[in-house]
GROMACS .gro file of C-alpha atoms in nm:
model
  324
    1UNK     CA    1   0.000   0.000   0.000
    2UNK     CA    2   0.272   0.230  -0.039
    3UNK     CA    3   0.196   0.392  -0.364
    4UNK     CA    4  -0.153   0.484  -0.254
    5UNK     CA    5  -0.243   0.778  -0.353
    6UNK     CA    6   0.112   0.868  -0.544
    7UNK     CA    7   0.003   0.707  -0.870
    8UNK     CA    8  -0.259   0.939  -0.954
    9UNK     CA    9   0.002   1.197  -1.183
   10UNK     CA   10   0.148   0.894  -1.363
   11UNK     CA   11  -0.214   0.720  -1.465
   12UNK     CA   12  -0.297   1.106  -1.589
   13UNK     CA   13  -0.003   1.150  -1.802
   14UNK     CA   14  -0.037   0.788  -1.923
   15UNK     CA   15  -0.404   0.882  -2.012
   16UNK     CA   16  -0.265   1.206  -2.196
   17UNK     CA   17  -0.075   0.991  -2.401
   18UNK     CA   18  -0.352   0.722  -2.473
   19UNK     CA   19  -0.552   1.093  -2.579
   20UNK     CA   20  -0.292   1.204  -2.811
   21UNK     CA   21  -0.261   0.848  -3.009
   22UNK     CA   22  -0.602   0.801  -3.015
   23UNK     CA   23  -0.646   1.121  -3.094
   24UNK     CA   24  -0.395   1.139  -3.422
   25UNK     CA   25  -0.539   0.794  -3.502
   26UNK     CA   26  -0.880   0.927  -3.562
   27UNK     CA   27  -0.787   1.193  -3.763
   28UNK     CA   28  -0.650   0.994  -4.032
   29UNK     CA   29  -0.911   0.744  -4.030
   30UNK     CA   30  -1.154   0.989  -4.125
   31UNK     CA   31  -0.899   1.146  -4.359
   32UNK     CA   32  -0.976   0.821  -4.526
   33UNK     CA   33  -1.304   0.838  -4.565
   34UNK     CA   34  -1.398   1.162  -4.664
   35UNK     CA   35  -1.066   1.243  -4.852
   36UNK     CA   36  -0.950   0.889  -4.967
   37UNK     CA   37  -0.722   0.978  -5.304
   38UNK     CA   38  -0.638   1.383  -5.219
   39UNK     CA   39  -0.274   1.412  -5.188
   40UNK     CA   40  -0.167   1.556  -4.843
   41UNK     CA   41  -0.007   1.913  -4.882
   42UNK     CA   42   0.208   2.069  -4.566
   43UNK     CA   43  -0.089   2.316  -4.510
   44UNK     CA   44  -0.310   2.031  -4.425
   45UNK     CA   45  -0.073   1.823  -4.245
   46UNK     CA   46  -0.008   2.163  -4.001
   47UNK     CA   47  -0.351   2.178  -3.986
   48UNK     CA   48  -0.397   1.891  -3.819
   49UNK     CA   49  -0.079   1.938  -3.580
   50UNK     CA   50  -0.236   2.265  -3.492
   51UNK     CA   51  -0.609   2.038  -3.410
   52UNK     CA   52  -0.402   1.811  -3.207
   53UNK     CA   53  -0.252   2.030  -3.022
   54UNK     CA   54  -0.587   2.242  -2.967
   55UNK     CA   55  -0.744   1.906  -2.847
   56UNK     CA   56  -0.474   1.802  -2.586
   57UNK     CA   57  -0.369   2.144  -2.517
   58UNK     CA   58  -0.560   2.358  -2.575
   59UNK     CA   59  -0.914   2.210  -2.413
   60UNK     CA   60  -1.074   2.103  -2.069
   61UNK     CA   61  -0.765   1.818  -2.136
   62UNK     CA   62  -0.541   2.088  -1.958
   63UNK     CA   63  -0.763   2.201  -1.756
   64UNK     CA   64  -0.789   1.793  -1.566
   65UNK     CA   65  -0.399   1.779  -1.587
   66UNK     CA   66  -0.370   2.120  -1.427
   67UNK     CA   67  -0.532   1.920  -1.079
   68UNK     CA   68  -0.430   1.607  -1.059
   69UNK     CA   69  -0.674   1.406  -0.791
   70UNK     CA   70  -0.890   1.134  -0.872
   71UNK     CA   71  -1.197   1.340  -1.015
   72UNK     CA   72  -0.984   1.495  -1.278
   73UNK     CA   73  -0.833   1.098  -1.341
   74UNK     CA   74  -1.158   0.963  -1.393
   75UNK     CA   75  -1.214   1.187  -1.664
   76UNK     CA   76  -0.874   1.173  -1.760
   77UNK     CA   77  -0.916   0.788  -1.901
   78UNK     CA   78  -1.285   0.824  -1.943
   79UNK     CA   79  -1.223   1.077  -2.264
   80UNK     CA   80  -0.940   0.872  -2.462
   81UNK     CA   81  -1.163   0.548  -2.370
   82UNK     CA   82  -1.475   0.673  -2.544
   83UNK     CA   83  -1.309   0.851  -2.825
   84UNK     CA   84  -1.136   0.473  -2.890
   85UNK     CA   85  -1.479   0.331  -2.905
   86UNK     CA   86  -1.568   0.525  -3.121
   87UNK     CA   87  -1.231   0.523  -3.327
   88UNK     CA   88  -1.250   0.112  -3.337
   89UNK     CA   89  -1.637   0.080  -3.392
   90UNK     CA   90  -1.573   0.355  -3.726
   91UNK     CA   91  -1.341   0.085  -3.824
   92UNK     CA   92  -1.559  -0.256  -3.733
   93UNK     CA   93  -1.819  -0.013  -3.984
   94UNK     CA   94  -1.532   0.050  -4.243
   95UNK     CA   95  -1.360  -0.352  -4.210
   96UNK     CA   96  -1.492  -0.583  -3.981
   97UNK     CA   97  -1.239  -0.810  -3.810
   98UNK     CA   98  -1.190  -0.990  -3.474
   99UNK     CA   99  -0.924  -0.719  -3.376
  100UNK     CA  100  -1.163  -0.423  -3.460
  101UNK     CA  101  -1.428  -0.611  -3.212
  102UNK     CA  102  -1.190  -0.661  -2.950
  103UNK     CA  103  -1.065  -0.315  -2.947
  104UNK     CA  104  -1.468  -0.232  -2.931
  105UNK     CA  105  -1.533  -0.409  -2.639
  106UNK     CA  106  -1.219  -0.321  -2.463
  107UNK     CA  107  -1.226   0.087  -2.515
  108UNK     CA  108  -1.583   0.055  -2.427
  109UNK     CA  109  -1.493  -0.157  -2.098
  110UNK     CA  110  -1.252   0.132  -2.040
  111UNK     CA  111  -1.544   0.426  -2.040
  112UNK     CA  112  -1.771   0.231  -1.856
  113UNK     CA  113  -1.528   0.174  -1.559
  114UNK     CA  114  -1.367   0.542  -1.610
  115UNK     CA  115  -1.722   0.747  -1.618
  116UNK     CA  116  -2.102   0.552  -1.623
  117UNK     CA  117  -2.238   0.826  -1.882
  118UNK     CA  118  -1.931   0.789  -2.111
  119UNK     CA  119  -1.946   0.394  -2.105
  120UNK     CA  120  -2.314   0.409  -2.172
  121UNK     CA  121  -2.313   0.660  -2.406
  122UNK     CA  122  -2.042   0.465  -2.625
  123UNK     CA  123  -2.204   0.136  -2.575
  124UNK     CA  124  -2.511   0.246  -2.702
  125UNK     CA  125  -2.420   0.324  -3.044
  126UNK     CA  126  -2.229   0.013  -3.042
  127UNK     CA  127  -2.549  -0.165  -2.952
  128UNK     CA  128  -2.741   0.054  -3.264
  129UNK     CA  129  -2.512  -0.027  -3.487
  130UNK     CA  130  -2.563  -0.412  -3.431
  131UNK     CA  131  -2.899  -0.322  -3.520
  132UNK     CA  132  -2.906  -0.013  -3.830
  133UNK     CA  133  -2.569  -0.167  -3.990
  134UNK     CA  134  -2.729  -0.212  -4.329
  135UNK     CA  135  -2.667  -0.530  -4.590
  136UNK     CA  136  -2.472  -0.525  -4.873
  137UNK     CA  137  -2.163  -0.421  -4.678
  138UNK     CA  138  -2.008  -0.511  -4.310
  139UNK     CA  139  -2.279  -0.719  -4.250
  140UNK     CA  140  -2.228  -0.922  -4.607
  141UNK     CA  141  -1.913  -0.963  -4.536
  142UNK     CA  142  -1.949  -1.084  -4.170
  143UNK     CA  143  -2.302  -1.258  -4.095
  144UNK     CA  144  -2.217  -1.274  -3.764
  145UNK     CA  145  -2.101  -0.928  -3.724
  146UNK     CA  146  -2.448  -0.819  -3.559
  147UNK     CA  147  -2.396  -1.086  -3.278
  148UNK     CA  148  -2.089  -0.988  -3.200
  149UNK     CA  149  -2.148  -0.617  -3.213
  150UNK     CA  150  -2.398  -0.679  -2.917
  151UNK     CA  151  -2.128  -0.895  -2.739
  152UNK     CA  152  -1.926  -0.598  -2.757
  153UNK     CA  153  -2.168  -0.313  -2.637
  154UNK     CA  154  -2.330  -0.562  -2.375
  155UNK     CA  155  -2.010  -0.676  -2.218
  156UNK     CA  156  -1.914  -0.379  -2.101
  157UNK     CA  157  -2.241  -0.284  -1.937
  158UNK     CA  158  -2.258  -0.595  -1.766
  159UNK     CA  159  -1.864  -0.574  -1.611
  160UNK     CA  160  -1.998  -0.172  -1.513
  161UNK     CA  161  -2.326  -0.324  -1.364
  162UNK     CA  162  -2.112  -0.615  -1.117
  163UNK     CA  163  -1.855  -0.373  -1.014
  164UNK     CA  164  -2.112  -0.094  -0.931
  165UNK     CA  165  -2.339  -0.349  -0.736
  166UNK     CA  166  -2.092  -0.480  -0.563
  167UNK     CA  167  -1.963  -0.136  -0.447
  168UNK     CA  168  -2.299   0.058  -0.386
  169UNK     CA  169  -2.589  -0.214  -0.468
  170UNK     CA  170  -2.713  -0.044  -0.776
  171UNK     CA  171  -2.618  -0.116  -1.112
  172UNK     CA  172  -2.492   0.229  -1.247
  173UNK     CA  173  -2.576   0.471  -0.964
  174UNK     CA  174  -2.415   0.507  -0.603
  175UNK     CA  175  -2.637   0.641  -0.287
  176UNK     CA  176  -2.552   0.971  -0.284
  177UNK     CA  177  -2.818   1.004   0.052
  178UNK     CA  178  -2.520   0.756   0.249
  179UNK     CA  179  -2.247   0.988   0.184
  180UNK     CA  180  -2.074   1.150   0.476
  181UNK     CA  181  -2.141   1.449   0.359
  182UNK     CA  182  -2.536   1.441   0.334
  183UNK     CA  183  -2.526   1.387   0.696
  184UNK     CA  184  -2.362   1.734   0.757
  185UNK     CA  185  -2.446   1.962   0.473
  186UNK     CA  186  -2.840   2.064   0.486
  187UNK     CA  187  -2.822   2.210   0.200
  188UNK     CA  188  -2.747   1.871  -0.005
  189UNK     CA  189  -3.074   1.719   0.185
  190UNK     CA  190  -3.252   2.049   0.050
  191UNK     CA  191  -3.130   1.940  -0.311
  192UNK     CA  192  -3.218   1.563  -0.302
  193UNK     CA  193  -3.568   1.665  -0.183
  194UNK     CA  194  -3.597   1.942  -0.411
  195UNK     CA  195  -3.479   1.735  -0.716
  196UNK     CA  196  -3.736   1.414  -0.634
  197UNK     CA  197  -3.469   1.196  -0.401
  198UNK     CA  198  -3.182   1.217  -0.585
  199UNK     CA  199  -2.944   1.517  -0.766
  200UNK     CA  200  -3.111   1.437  -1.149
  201UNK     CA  201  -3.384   1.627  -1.241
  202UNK     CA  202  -3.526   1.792  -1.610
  203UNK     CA  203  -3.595   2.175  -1.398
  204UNK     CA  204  -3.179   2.161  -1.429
  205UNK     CA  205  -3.181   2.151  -1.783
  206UNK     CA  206  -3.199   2.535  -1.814
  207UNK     CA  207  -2.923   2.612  -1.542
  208UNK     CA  208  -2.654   2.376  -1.719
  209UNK     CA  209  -2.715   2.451  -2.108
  210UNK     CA  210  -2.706   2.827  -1.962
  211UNK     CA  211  -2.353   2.803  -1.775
  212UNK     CA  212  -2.211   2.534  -1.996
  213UNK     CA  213  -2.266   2.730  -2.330
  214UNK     CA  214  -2.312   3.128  -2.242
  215UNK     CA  215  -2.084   3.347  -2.454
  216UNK     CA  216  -1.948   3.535  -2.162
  217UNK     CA  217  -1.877   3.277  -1.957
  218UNK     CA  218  -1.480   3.346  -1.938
  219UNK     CA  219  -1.285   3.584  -1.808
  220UNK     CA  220  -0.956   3.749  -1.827
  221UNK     CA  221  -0.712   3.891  -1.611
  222UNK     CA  222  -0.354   4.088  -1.632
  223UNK     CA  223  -0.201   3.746  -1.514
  224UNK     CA  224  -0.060   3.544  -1.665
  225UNK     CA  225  -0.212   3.329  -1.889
  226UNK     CA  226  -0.456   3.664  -1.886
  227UNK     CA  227  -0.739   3.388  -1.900
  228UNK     CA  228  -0.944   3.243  -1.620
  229UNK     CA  229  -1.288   3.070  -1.556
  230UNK     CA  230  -1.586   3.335  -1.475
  231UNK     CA  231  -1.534   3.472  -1.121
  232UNK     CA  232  -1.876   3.408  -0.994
  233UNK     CA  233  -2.060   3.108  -0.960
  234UNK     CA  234  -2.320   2.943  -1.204
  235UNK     CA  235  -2.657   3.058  -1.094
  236UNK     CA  236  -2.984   2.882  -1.104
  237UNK     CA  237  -3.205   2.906  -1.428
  238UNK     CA  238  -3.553   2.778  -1.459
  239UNK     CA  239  -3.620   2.708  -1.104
  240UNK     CA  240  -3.365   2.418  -1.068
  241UNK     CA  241  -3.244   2.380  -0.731
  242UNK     CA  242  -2.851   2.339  -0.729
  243UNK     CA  243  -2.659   2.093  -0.469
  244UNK     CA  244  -2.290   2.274  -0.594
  245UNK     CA  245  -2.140   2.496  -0.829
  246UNK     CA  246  -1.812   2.570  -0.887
  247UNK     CA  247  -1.669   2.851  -1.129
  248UNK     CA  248  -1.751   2.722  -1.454
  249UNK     CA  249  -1.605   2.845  -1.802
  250UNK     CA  250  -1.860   2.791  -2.129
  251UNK     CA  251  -1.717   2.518  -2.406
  252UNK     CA  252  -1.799   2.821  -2.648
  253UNK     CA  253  -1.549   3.069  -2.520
  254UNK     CA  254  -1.280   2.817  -2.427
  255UNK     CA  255  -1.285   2.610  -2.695
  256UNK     CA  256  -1.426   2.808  -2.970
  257UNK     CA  257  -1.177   2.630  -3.277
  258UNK     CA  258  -1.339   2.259  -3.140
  259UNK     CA  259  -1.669   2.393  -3.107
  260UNK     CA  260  -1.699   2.535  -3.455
  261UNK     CA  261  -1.563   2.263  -3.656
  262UNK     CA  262  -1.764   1.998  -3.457
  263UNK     CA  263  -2.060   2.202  -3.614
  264UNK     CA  264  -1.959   2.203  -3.950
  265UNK     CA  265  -1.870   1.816  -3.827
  266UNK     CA  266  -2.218   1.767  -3.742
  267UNK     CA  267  -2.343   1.966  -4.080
  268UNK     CA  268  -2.142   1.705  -4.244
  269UNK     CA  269  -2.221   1.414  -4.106
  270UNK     CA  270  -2.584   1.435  -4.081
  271UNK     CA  271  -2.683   1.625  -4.363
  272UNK     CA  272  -2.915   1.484  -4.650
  273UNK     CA  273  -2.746   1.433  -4.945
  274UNK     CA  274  -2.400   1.348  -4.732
  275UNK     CA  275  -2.171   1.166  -4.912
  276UNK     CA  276  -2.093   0.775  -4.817
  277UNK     CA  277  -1.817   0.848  -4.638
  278UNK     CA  278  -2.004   1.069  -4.427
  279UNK     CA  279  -2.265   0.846  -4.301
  280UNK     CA  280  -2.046   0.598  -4.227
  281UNK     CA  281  -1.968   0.893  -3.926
  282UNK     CA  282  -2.269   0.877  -3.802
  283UNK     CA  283  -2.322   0.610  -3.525
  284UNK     CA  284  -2.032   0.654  -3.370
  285UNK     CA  285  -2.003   1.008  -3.398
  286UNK     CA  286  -2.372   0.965  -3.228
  287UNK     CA  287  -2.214   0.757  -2.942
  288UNK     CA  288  -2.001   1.059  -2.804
  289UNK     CA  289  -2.238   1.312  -2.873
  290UNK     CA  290  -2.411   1.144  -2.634
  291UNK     CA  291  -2.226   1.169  -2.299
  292UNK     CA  292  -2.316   1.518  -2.153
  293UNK     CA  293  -2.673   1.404  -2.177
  294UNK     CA  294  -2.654   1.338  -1.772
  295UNK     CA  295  -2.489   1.612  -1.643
  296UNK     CA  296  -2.751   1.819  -1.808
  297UNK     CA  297  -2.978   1.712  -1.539
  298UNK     CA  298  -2.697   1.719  -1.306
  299UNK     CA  299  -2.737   1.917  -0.994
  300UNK     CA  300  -2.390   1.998  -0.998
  301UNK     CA  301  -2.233   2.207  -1.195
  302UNK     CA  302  -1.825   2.279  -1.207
  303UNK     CA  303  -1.589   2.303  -1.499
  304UNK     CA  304  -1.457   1.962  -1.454
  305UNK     CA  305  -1.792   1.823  -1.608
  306UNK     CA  306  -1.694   2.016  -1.890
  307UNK     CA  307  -1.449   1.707  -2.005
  308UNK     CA  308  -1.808   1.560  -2.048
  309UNK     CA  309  -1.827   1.708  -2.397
  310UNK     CA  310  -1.452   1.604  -2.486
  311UNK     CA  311  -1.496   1.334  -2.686
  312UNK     CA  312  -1.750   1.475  -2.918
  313UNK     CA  313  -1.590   1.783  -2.942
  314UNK     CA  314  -1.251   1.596  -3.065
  315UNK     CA  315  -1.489   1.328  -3.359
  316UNK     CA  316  -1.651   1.636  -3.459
  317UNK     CA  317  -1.321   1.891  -3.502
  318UNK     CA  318  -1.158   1.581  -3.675
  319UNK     CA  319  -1.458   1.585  -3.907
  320UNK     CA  320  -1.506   1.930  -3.992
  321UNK     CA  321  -1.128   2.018  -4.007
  322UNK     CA  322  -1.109   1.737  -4.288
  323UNK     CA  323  -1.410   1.857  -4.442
  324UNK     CA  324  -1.310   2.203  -4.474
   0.00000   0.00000   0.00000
């Protein structure tokens, strides 16, 4: 037990890493789909340098690295895990094989034990795709690809499920009424009442879209970096009641370059007319668009959560960059 609590740096920058690879990986997978035969010119290849380092760098990624304790870790793994699942289910779509199914199921495995709404998120579109995969292509070529597609979405959720029962005797939440800290904090037994027993509820809806995508929701200083989160803390919109709420910066303003090219991704992707390429994006691209569903109705809101949107902010710039 003597490295408790001294590994938490190392499994951060090993995640990092895992983020980066992934990462560059992705990009020129969908390179290959939506740009198969153009020859690669230097201003494209810094192009994409300049979108990996904006992803890694230049994103909530820092921001988790900045802190290292194990809220920030969890996130840490739980954004390279889901953007793998949906880098190796794009190519189980593209080329089926028993690698490309493996990787699946693993990267999945990894978001589901990293963060529940990642793992979920990512197995679900694994799941659809075992069941909109059309014929005449994967599934030709593999009849048994739509079996083992579920194996590989189900698998996961099932490992998630033990370990969470066997920790808090639930299969994907934890009692969040036992803590320690509901005990001494009235104002967390205000929320759970207030928000039907637990800290989900649709009234938050308002208060997070608000404080997650406002377009003055930064703020800068004559410090150095000159750029900080907003110095007051995320009010309540809508009548949601709020357990916490930590300074919170807006995706918008601090990653404006990933938010606009996951538009255009999204534009691209999911347009009628797109071209085959394209749709080929679409179920996992689906998958990570997913995950912030459940902080959404989270009664907590801090800029950590913003690492939520990660993954689909890093398919989508990969998408739009190569697009444009």
């Amino acid at each position: 037990d003597r490295f408790d609590g001294r590994l938490t740096t190392l499994s951060m920058l090993a995640a990092w890493i895992v983020t980066a690879v992934v990462f560059s990986l992705l990009i020129w997978r969908i390179r290959r789909l939506l740009r198969p035969d153009a020859p690669l010119g230097r201003l494209e290849a810094a192009a994409y340098g300049l979108l990996l380092v904006a992803g890694t760098a230049g994103s909530t990624v820092l921001f988790l690295g900045a802190i290292p304790w194990v809220y920030h870790e969890a996130y840490a793994w739980a954004i390279p895990m889901a953007l793998g699942s949906a880098y190796a289910l794009l190519g189980v779509i593209q080329r089926p094989s028993t690698n490309g199914l493996i990787a699946v199921g693993l990267f999945t495995t990894g978001a589901v034990l990293s963060r529940t709404t990642a793992g979920w998120a990512v197995a679900g579109a694994v799941l659809l795709t075992a069941v909109l995969l059309p014929r005449g292509g994967a599934r030709d070529r593999d009849p048994h690809l739509w079996w083992k597609l579920y194996a590989a979405g189900l698998a996961p959720i099932a490992i998630g499920m033990a370990v969470n029962w066997a920790k808090f005797r639930h299969p994907y939440l934890f009692p969040i009424e036992n803590q320690v800290f509901t005990d001494l904090n009235q104002h967390r037994r205000d929320a759970i009442a207030a928000n039907g027993g637990d800290l989900f509820s649709p009234n938050m809806i308002g208060s997070t879209l608000v404080n997650y995508f406002r377009p003055d929701g930064i703020r800068f200083t004559q410090a150095f970096p000159f750029i900080s989160l907003p110095g007051r803390i995320p009010p309540s919109y809508g009548g949601g009641f709020i357990d916490q709420a930590n300074r919170t910066g807006s995706i918008v303003m601090f990653m404006p370059l990933l938010v606009g090219l996951t538009l255009w991704g999204v534009v691209t992707t999911y347009r009628r007319g797109a071209r085959e390429g394209a749709r080929l994006l679409r179920l996992p691209f689906l998958g990570v668009l997913a995950i912030p569903g459940g902080i959404l109705f989270y009664a907590y809101i801090a800029h950590r959560y913003t690492a939520e949107f990660m993954p689909g902010l890093l398919f989508g710039s990969a998408v739009g960059l190569v697009e444009l």
